[in-house]
Coordinates of C-alpha atoms in Angstrom, one line a residue:
M22 CA 102.5 126.8 138.0
K23 CA 104.0 126.0 141.4
L24 CA 107.2 124.7 139.2
L25 CA 107.1 128.1 137.0
S26 CA 106.8 130.4 140.5
Y27 CA 109.5 128.3 142.2
L28 CA 112.0 129.2 139.1
W29 CA 110.8 132.9 138.8
P30 CA 112.9 135.2 140.0
D31 CA 111.8 137.4 142.6
S32 CA 114.2 140.1 141.8
F33 CA 112.7 143.2 139.7
R34 CA 115.8 143.4 137.7
L35 CA 116.1 139.7 137.2
R36 CA 112.7 139.6 136.1
L37 CA 113.0 142.4 133.5
S38 CA 115.6 141.4 132.2
L39 CA 114.1 138.5 131.5
L40 CA 111.3 139.5 129.7
I41 CA 112.8 141.7 127.9
G42 CA 115.7 139.4 126.1
G43 CA 112.9 136.4 126.4
L44 CA 110.9 138.7 124.1
F45 CA 113.7 140.4 122.1
L46 CA 114.9 136.5 121.5
V47 CA 111.6 135.3 120.4
T48 CA 110.6 138.3 118.1
T49 CA 114.3 137.8 116.3
L50 CA 113.3 133.9 115.8
I51 CA 109.7 134.9 114.6
D52 CA 111.1 137.7 112.1
S53 CA 113.4 135.1 110.9
A54 CA 110.8 132.1 110.4
S55 CA 108.1 134.8 108.9
L56 CA 111.0 136.3 106.6
E57 CA 112.5 132.6 105.8
P58 CA 110.7 131.8 103.0
Q59 CA 110.3 134.9 101.0
M60 CA 114.2 135.2 101.2
N61 CA 114.1 131.7 100.0
Q62 CA 112.4 132.5 97.1
R63 CA 114.0 135.2 96.4
L64 CA 117.4 133.8 96.5
L65 CA 115.7 130.7 94.0
Q66 CA 114.5 133.4 92.0
D67 CA 118.2 135.5 91.7
K68 CA 119.6 131.6 90.9
G69 CA 117.0 131.0 88.3
E70 CA 118.1 134.2 86.2
V71 CA 121.7 133.5 86.6
M72 CA 121.2 130.3 85.4
Q73 CA 119.2 131.3 82.8
A74 CA 121.8 133.8 81.6
I75 CA 124.4 130.9 81.7
A76 CA 121.7 128.6 79.6
Q77 CA 121.3 131.5 77.0
G78 CA 125.5 132.3 77.3
I79 CA 125.9 128.9 76.6
A80 CA 123.3 128.2 74.1
K81 CA 124.6 131.5 72.2
S82 CA 128.0 130.4 72.2
L83 CA 127.2 127.0 70.5
A84 CA 125.5 128.3 67.7
A85 CA 128.1 130.6 66.9
G86 CA 130.7 127.6 67.0
L87 CA 128.5 125.3 64.9
Q88 CA 127.5 128.0 62.2
Q89 CA 131.4 128.9 62.4
R90 CA 132.4 125.5 61.9
R91 CA 129.4 124.7 59.4
R92 CA 130.8 127.8 57.3
E93 CA 135.0 126.8 57.3
L94 CA 133.1 123.4 56.1
T95 CA 131.1 124.8 53.2
L96 CA 134.1 127.3 52.2
Q97 CA 136.4 124.1 52.4
A98 CA 134.3 122.2 49.7
Q99 CA 134.2 125.4 47.4
T100 CA 138.3 124.5 47.0
P101 CA 139.3 123.2 43.4
V102 CA 140.3 120.1 44.7
F103 CA 136.6 119.2 45.9
I104 CA 135.5 120.9 42.4
D105 CA 137.3 118.9 40.0
A106 CA 139.3 115.9 41.5
P107 CA 137.4 112.4 41.4
L108 CA 136.0 111.2 44.3
D109 CA 138.6 108.4 45.2
S110 CA 141.5 109.8 43.6
P111 CA 144.3 110.2 45.7
A112 CA 144.8 114.1 45.1
L113 CA 140.9 114.4 46.8
R114 CA 142.5 112.2 49.7
G115 CA 145.2 113.9 50.4
G116 CA 143.2 117.1 50.1
L117 CA 141.1 115.9 53.0
E118 CA 144.5 115.0 54.7
Q119 CA 145.3 118.6 54.7
L120 CA 142.1 119.5 55.8
R121 CA 142.0 117.4 58.6
Q122 CA 145.7 118.4 59.5
A123 CA 144.5 122.4 59.1
N124 CA 141.9 121.8 62.1
P125 CA 142.8 119.3 64.4
G126 CA 139.3 119.8 66.1
Y127 CA 138.2 117.2 62.9
A128 CA 138.5 113.9 63.8
W129 CA 137.5 112.4 60.6
V130 CA 136.6 113.6 57.3
G131 CA 135.1 112.1 54.3
V132 CA 133.6 112.6 50.9
I133 CA 130.0 111.3 50.5
A134 CA 129.0 109.7 47.2
P135 CA 125.3 110.6 46.0
D136 CA 124.7 107.3 46.4
G137 CA 125.3 107.0 49.9
R138 CA 129.1 105.3 49.7
I139 CA 132.3 107.2 51.7
A140 CA 134.4 107.6 48.6
S141 CA 137.2 109.0 50.3
A142 CA 137.8 109.3 54.0
S143 CA 141.0 110.6 56.7
G144 CA 141.1 109.9 60.0
G145 CA 138.3 108.0 62.4
P146 CA 135.3 108.8 63.6
P147 CA 135.0 110.1 67.5
S148 CA 132.6 108.7 69.8
P149 CA 130.4 110.7 71.0
R150 CA 130.6 113.1 68.1
I151 CA 129.1 116.2 66.3
E152 CA 128.7 116.0 62.2
F153 CA 128.8 118.3 59.6
A154 CA 128.8 117.9 56.0
A155 CA 128.3 120.5 52.9
P156 CA 127.5 119.9 49.7
L157 CA 130.4 119.6 46.9
H158 CA 129.7 120.6 43.0
D159 CA 131.5 120.5 40.1
A160 CA 133.0 123.2 37.7
A161 CA 129.2 123.5 36.3
G162 CA 127.3 123.5 39.3
K163 CA 126.3 119.7 39.3
L164 CA 126.1 118.1 42.9
R165 CA 128.7 115.8 42.7
G166 CA 128.7 114.2 46.4
A167 CA 129.2 115.8 50.3
L168 CA 132.3 116.9 52.4
A169 CA 131.5 115.5 55.6
A170 CA 133.6 116.2 59.0
Q171 CA 133.0 114.5 62.3
T172 CA 134.3 115.9 65.5
A173 CA 134.4 115.2 69.1
W174 CA 132.7 117.3 72.4
D175 CA 135.8 118.5 73.5
W176 CA 135.5 122.2 72.1
V177 CA 132.0 122.3 73.5
D178 CA 133.6 121.4 76.9
K179 CA 135.9 123.8 77.0
L180 CA 132.8 126.3 75.6
I181 CA 131.2 125.8 78.7
A182 CA 133.9 125.7 81.0
E183 CA 134.7 129.3 79.9
R184 CA 131.2 130.5 80.0
L185 CA 130.4 129.4 83.5
P186 CA 131.4 131.7 86.8
R187 CA 134.4 131.1 88.0
N188 CA 133.1 131.0 91.6
T189 CA 130.3 128.3 91.0
A190 CA 133.1 125.1 91.7
G191 CA 131.2 124.3 94.7
E192 CA 127.5 125.2 93.5
A193 CA 127.1 121.5 92.0
L194 CA 126.3 123.7 88.9
Q195 CA 125.8 120.7 85.8
V196 CA 124.8 121.7 82.0
F197 CA 123.2 119.5 79.6
I198 CA 123.1 119.1 75.9
V199 CA 119.5 118.1 75.2
G200 CA 118.7 116.7 71.2
Q201 CA 116.3 115.5 69.2
N202 CA 113.4 113.6 71.2
N203 CA 114.7 114.8 74.2
Q204 CA 118.2 112.4 74.6
A205 CA 121.0 114.1 76.5
L206 CA 124.0 114.7 74.4
F207 CA 126.4 116.2 76.6
P208 CA 128.4 115.5 78.5
P209 CA 130.0 112.9 77.8
A210 CA 128.7 110.4 80.3
A211 CA 125.0 111.3 79.4
P212 CA 124.7 110.6 75.9
G213 CA 121.5 107.9 76.0
Q214 CA 120.3 108.7 79.4
A215 CA 116.9 109.1 79.8
G216 CA 115.1 111.7 82.2
M217 CA 115.7 114.7 80.5
P218 CA 112.7 117.3 81.3
A219 CA 110.5 118.6 78.9
P220 CA 111.6 122.0 76.8
L221 CA 110.1 124.5 79.2
D222 CA 107.1 126.2 77.5
N223 CA 109.0 130.7 78.2
A224 CA 112.1 131.6 78.1
G225 CA 112.9 131.0 82.0
Y226 CA 113.6 128.8 84.8
H227 CA 111.9 126.3 87.0
E228 CA 112.0 124.7 90.3
G229 CA 110.7 120.6 90.4
D230 CA 111.2 116.9 90.2
W231 CA 113.0 115.5 87.2
P232 CA 112.1 112.0 86.2
D233 CA 114.7 110.7 87.9
G234 CA 113.1 111.6 91.4
N235 CA 115.1 114.1 92.4
A236 CA 114.1 118.3 92.6
Y237 CA 116.4 120.4 91.3
L238 CA 116.1 124.0 90.1
Y239 CA 117.2 124.3 86.1
A240 CA 116.7 126.5 83.2
D241 CA 117.1 126.2 79.3
A242 CA 117.6 127.9 76.3
K243 CA 117.1 127.0 72.4
I244 CA 120.1 126.2 70.5
D245 CA 120.4 128.0 66.7
A246 CA 121.0 126.8 64.0
A247 CA 122.0 123.4 65.6
P248 CA 122.7 120.1 63.6
G249 CA 119.4 118.5 64.5
P250 CA 115.8 119.8 65.3
G251 CA 114.9 120.6 69.0
W252 CA 118.7 121.0 70.3
R253 CA 119.1 122.9 73.8
V254 CA 121.0 123.8 76.9
I255 CA 119.8 122.6 80.4
V256 CA 121.8 124.2 83.4
R257 CA 120.5 122.7 87.0
Q258 CA 121.4 122.9 90.3
P259 CA 119.9 120.7 93.6
P260 CA 117.7 123.7 95.6
Q261 CA 120.0 123.0 98.6
H262 CA 122.9 124.2 96.5
A263 CA 121.2 127.3 95.8
L264 CA 120.3 127.9 99.5
A265 CA 123.6 127.2 100.9
A266 CA 124.3 130.4 101.2
L267 CA 121.1 132.1 103.1
N268 CA 122.1 128.8 105.5
R269 CA 125.5 130.1 105.9
L270 CA 124.2 133.3 106.7
R271 CA 121.8 132.0 109.2
A272 CA 124.7 129.8 111.0
T273 CA 126.8 133.4 111.1
L274 CA 124.0 135.4 112.4
A275 CA 123.2 132.8 115.1
L276 CA 126.4 134.0 117.6
P277 CA 125.4 137.5 117.4
E278 CA 122.0 137.2 118.1
W279 CA 122.3 135.4 121.3
I280 CA 125.1 137.5 122.3
A281 CA 123.0 141.1 121.8
T282 CA 120.3 139.3 123.7
L283 CA 122.3 138.8 126.4
L284 CA 123.8 142.5 126.0
L285 CA 120.2 143.7 125.9
M286 CA 119.8 141.5 129.4
V287 CA 122.5 143.1 130.9
V288 CA 121.6 146.7 129.9
V289 CA 118.1 146.2 130.9
Y290 CA 119.1 145.0 134.2
R291 CA 121.3 148.0 134.8
L292 CA 118.4 150.0 134.1
A293 CA 115.6 149.0 136.0
S294 CA 118.0 150.2 138.9
A295 CA 117.8 153.8 137.4
F296 CA 115.3 156.3 139.2
S297 CA 112.1 156.7 136.9
R298 CA 112.9 160.7 136.0
P299 CA 116.1 159.3 134.2
L300 CA 114.8 156.5 132.7
E301 CA 112.1 158.8 131.6
T302 CA 115.1 161.5 130.2
L303 CA 117.0 157.9 128.4
A304 CA 113.7 156.9 127.3
G305 CA 112.7 160.3 125.3
T306 CA 116.5 160.5 123.9
A307 CA 116.0 157.0 122.2
Q308 CA 112.7 157.6 120.7
R309 CA 113.8 160.9 119.3
I310 CA 116.7 158.5 117.5
S311 CA 114.1 155.9 116.8
A312 CA 112.0 158.4 115.1
G313 CA 115.7 159.6 112.8
E314 CA 117.2 162.1 114.9
E315 CA 120.7 161.8 114.8
Q316 CA 121.8 164.6 117.0
V317 CA 120.5 164.4 120.3
E318 CA 121.8 165.6 123.2
W319 CA 122.9 162.8 125.9
N320 CA 122.4 164.2 129.3
T321 CA 119.9 162.1 131.9
N322 CA 121.4 164.5 134.9
A323 CA 121.9 161.3 136.7
G324 CA 124.9 160.1 138.9
A325 CA 124.1 156.5 138.8
R326 CA 127.1 154.7 136.9
E327 CA 124.9 152.0 135.6
L328 CA 122.4 154.8 133.7
R329 CA 125.7 156.4 132.7
Q330 CA 126.5 153.5 131.3
L331 CA 123.7 152.3 129.5
S332 CA 123.3 155.9 127.9
Q333 CA 126.8 155.6 126.6
A334 CA 126.0 152.0 125.3
I335 CA 123.0 153.1 123.5
R336 CA 124.9 156.7 122.1
Q337 CA 127.9 154.0 120.7
M338 CA 125.0 151.7 119.1
A339 CA 123.6 154.8 117.4
T340 CA 126.9 155.8 116.6
T341 CA 128.0 152.1 115.0
L342 CA 124.4 152.4 113.0
L343 CA 125.0 155.4 111.2
A344 CA 128.1 154.1 110.3
R345 CA 127.4 151.1 109.1
R346 CA 124.8 152.8 107.3
G347 CA 127.7 154.8 105.8
E348 CA 129.0 151.6 105.1
L349 CA 126.3 150.3 103.2
A350 CA 125.7 153.1 101.5
A351 CA 129.7 153.3 99.8
I352 CA 129.1 149.0 99.6
N353 CA 126.2 150.0 97.3
A354 CA 127.8 152.9 95.1
S355 CA 130.4 150.5 94.5
L356 CA 128.4 147.2 93.5
E357 CA 126.5 150.2 91.0
K358 CA 129.5 150.6 89.7
K359 CA 131.1 147.2 89.0
V360 CA 127.4 146.2 87.3
E361 CA 127.8 149.5 84.9
E362 CA 131.8 148.4 84.3
R363 CA 130.5 144.7 83.6
T364 CA 127.4 145.6 81.9
E365 CA 129.4 147.8 79.5
A366 CA 131.7 145.3 79.2
L367 CA 128.7 142.8 78.3
S368 CA 127.8 145.4 76.0
E369 CA 131.0 145.7 73.8
A370 CA 131.6 141.6 73.7
N371 CA 127.8 141.5 72.3
R372 CA 128.9 144.4 69.8
Q373 CA 132.3 142.4 68.9
L374 CA 130.3 138.8 68.5
A375 CA 127.7 140.9 66.1
E376 CA 130.5 142.5 64.1
R377 CA 132.2 138.9 63.3
A378 CA 128.4 137.4 62.5
T379 CA 128.1 140.6 60.0
L380 CA 131.9 139.3 58.3
L381 CA 131.0 135.6 57.9
E382 CA 127.2 136.5 56.5
Q383 CA 129.7 138.6 53.8
M384 CA 132.1 135.6 53.6
A385 CA 129.6 133.1 53.3
R386 CA 128.0 135.3 50.5
S387 CA 130.7 136.5 48.4
D388 CA 133.0 134.7 45.8
A389 CA 136.4 134.6 47.4
L390 CA 138.5 134.8 44.1
T391 CA 136.7 137.2 42.2
G392 CA 134.7 139.6 45.2
L393 CA 131.7 139.3 43.7
G394 CA 128.5 137.3 44.9
N395 CA 128.5 133.6 45.0
R396 CA 125.8 131.3 44.3
M397 CA 123.8 131.4 47.3
A398 CA 123.7 135.1 47.5
A399 CA 122.9 135.5 43.6
A400 CA 120.2 133.2 44.5
E401 CA 118.6 135.1 47.8
R402 CA 118.7 138.3 44.9
L403 CA 116.9 136.3 42.6
T404 CA 114.0 135.0 44.8
A405 CA 113.4 138.6 45.7
E406 CA 113.6 140.2 42.2
Y407 CA 111.4 137.5 41.2
Q408 CA 108.7 138.6 44.0
R409 CA 108.6 141.8 43.6
F410 CA 108.6 141.1 40.0
R411 CA 105.2 139.3 40.8
R412 CA 103.9 142.1 43.1
S413 CA 104.8 145.7 40.9
H414 CA 105.0 143.3 37.6
A415 CA 108.6 145.6 37.2
P416 CA 110.4 143.8 34.6
Y417 CA 113.8 142.2 34.7
A418 CA 115.9 140.0 33.1
V419 CA 118.9 137.7 33.7
L420 CA 122.0 137.5 31.6
L421 CA 124.0 134.6 32.3
M422 CA 127.6 134.0 30.4
D423 CA 130.2 131.5 29.8
A424 CA 134.1 132.3 29.3
D425 CA 134.6 130.6 26.2
H426 CA 137.3 127.5 25.7
F427 CA 138.3 128.6 29.8
K428 CA 139.4 124.5 30.0
R429 CA 141.7 125.2 27.3
V430 CA 143.4 128.3 29.0
N431 CA 143.8 126.1 32.6
D432 CA 145.2 123.1 30.1
T433 CA 147.4 125.3 28.3
Y434 CA 148.6 128.2 31.4
G435 CA 147.9 126.6 34.2
H436 CA 145.5 128.0 37.1
A437 CA 147.0 130.5 38.4
V438 CA 146.5 132.3 35.0
G439 CA 143.2 130.6 34.3
D440 CA 142.2 132.5 38.2
Q441 CA 143.4 135.5 36.4
V442 CA 141.0 135.6 33.7
L443 CA 138.2 135.1 36.1
Q444 CA 139.0 138.1 38.1
Q445 CA 140.0 139.7 34.8
I446 CA 136.3 139.2 33.6
A447 CA 134.5 139.9 37.3
A448 CA 136.2 143.4 36.9
T449 CA 135.2 144.2 33.8
L450 CA 131.6 142.9 34.6
H451 CA 131.6 145.0 38.0
S452 CA 132.8 148.1 35.9
V453 CA 130.2 148.0 33.3
A454 CA 127.0 146.8 35.2
R455 CA 125.1 149.5 36.7
T456 CA 124.6 150.3 40.1
T457 CA 121.2 148.9 40.6
D458 CA 122.4 145.9 38.8
F459 CA 123.9 142.7 40.6
A460 CA 126.5 140.5 39.5
A461 CA 127.7 137.0 40.4
R462 CA 130.3 134.2 40.2
Y463 CA 127.9 131.5 39.3
G464 CA 129.9 128.9 38.8
G465 CA 133.6 128.0 38.0
E466 CA 133.4 130.0 34.7
E467 CA 130.0 131.1 34.9
F468 CA 128.9 134.8 35.5
L469 CA 125.2 135.8 36.4
L470 CA 124.1 139.7 35.6
L471 CA 120.7 140.5 37.6
L472 CA 119.1 143.2 35.6
P473 CA 116.0 145.4 37.9
D474 CA 113.8 147.3 35.6
T475 CA 115.2 146.2 32.4
D476 CA 113.3 144.8 29.8
A477 CA 114.1 142.0 27.0
E478 CA 115.3 144.8 24.5
G479 CA 117.3 146.3 27.2
A480 CA 118.7 143.2 28.4
M481 CA 120.4 142.3 24.6
V482 CA 122.0 145.9 24.7
L483 CA 123.3 145.3 27.9
A484 CA 124.9 142.3 27.0
E485 CA 126.5 142.8 23.7
R486 CA 128.3 146.0 25.9
V487 CA 129.4 143.7 28.3
R488 CA 130.8 140.9 25.7
T489 CA 132.2 143.9 24.1
A490 CA 133.9 144.7 27.2
I491 CA 135.6 141.9 28.1
S492 CA 136.7 140.8 24.8
A493 CA 138.6 144.1 24.8
A494 CA 139.9 143.9 28.2
S495 CA 141.8 141.1 27.5
D496 CA 145.7 141.5 28.7
T497 CA 147.0 138.1 30.7
V498 CA 148.8 135.4 29.1
A499 CA 146.1 134.1 27.7
G500 CA 145.3 136.6 25.2
V501 CA 141.5 137.5 24.4
I502 CA 139.0 136.4 26.0
T503 CA 135.6 136.1 24.5
V504 CA 132.0 135.0 26.6
S505 CA 129.1 133.4 25.5
I506 CA 125.9 135.0 26.8
G507 CA 122.5 134.1 27.2
A508 CA 119.6 136.5 27.9
A509 CA 116.3 136.4 29.6
S510 CA 113.8 138.4 30.3
A511 CA 110.6 137.6 33.2
Q512 CA 107.2 136.3 32.1
E513 CA 104.1 136.6 33.6
E514 CA 104.0 132.2 32.8
D515 CA 107.6 131.7 35.0
D516 CA 106.7 129.6 37.7
T517 CA 109.9 131.0 39.7
H518 CA 113.0 132.3 39.4
E519 CA 114.8 129.3 38.3
T520 CA 112.3 129.3 35.2
I521 CA 114.0 132.6 33.7
V522 CA 117.5 131.3 34.7
Q523 CA 117.2 127.6 33.1
R524 CA 115.7 130.0 30.0
A525 CA 119.0 132.1 30.0
D526 CA 121.0 129.1 30.4
E527 CA 119.5 127.4 27.2
A528 CA 119.9 130.8 25.3
L529 CA 123.8 130.4 26.7
Y530 CA 123.6 126.9 24.9
R531 CA 122.6 128.2 21.9
A532 CA 125.4 131.0 21.7
K533 CA 127.8 128.5 22.0
A534 CA 126.7 125.9 19.4
N535 CA 126.0 128.6 17.5
G536 CA 130.1 129.8 17.4
R537 CA 130.7 131.4 20.4
N538 CA 131.4 134.8 21.5
R539 CA 128.0 136.0 20.6
V540 CA 124.7 136.8 22.7
E541 CA 121.4 134.7 22.3
G542 CA 117.8 136.2 23.5
A543 CA 115.7 133.4 25.4
G544 CA 112.8 132.5 23.0

């Protein structure tokens, strides 16, 4: 106590200055200490939401890339060389080489026979790699193998680099792709690495310890249409990097806080030398400002230089604060405008992605040569019609038709004329079919016509009309083209839609056996 009394100054001005300055500094420190946990939590929450958005964006882009490559491989599997050429023939190997040269991202492409052996291949498999496969069918629709491709992770690395914000270079953001059994697949140094956290129960982010003993803030997102189950994207960041901005702000504000404390002590020291009345007048003016009044009179009616300086300093401080408030309002309006612009740009990007996805889906369900639906589209419509039949017992029928002597056309006039014949049959079929009917190219020269709300008798009438129209519309160099048609209608004992198609196929074979260019109904 004696030491404190010795150090404590006798001057009222110094005592008041030290007291006010100390209280200001302590209050600032207490406020900072009390607000720091909330600021830390808020900053981590903002970082977590940003990481969640990054993870979802990467997952969506990666899913789109995987689907695009799978569709490309499926479309390639429908080209003539993969339909007709023997699996180990030079023509098929040449087709594989052309496919790999046309798609530099494919490090290895090959054809796998039904017994599992590699019949033909081009290139060398990368490590690590992503694998895609599509079934190969012959002209009759029989499975003859699989077209497989392997790509490196280079395109994934580029995709992730494009999705990461440009201002995150120093924030230690890490992106992992995790596959089945919670095993890391990407980046290339990560495959085989253990220690990936379990998937989050709900979409979001989490802060916690990883199996390697370190704490991270991380978010994950599921990858749809991945090559294997359980694929997801994980974005993580050490919490200390997430809080680096707050630490920098704290260090930046430390010096101004000390400067403000010293200035306040000087102001208080000068204020203490004035008389009580001018001081009370000044205090009243300050109270009016603190109550929100902006236009006040600063006439203290005192000739003391210190009081005039204090009055002027407080006036300037109030003016500066009001100006800063206006600046903050302008900055906030600018930020809101930028957010709105970014939101509009993101909406436009999402719209374009949706349009591309719709176009790809249409391409995946249509036959490139004839413009009719393909076998996948036919399977979907047949399934839907069969389910409607089971619910409402509404009749429907299936016509399965095959161009007569089509192989002879290809052998005699070439595949270009054969394609013209198929296009002519498709155009005639489209013109004869009703608006409620669905036409598809079911195989090489095989077509399917689905007839909703049509019984067996109506199906035979329409089948005969189709047969007559196709033979009458022939105008290619191949001469008159005829078709054999098998018709079958849905029965209560049919287990699946495939049963009806099978009966139509049997009727088609009878039409072929009975001389072609005719219609046979299912028994």
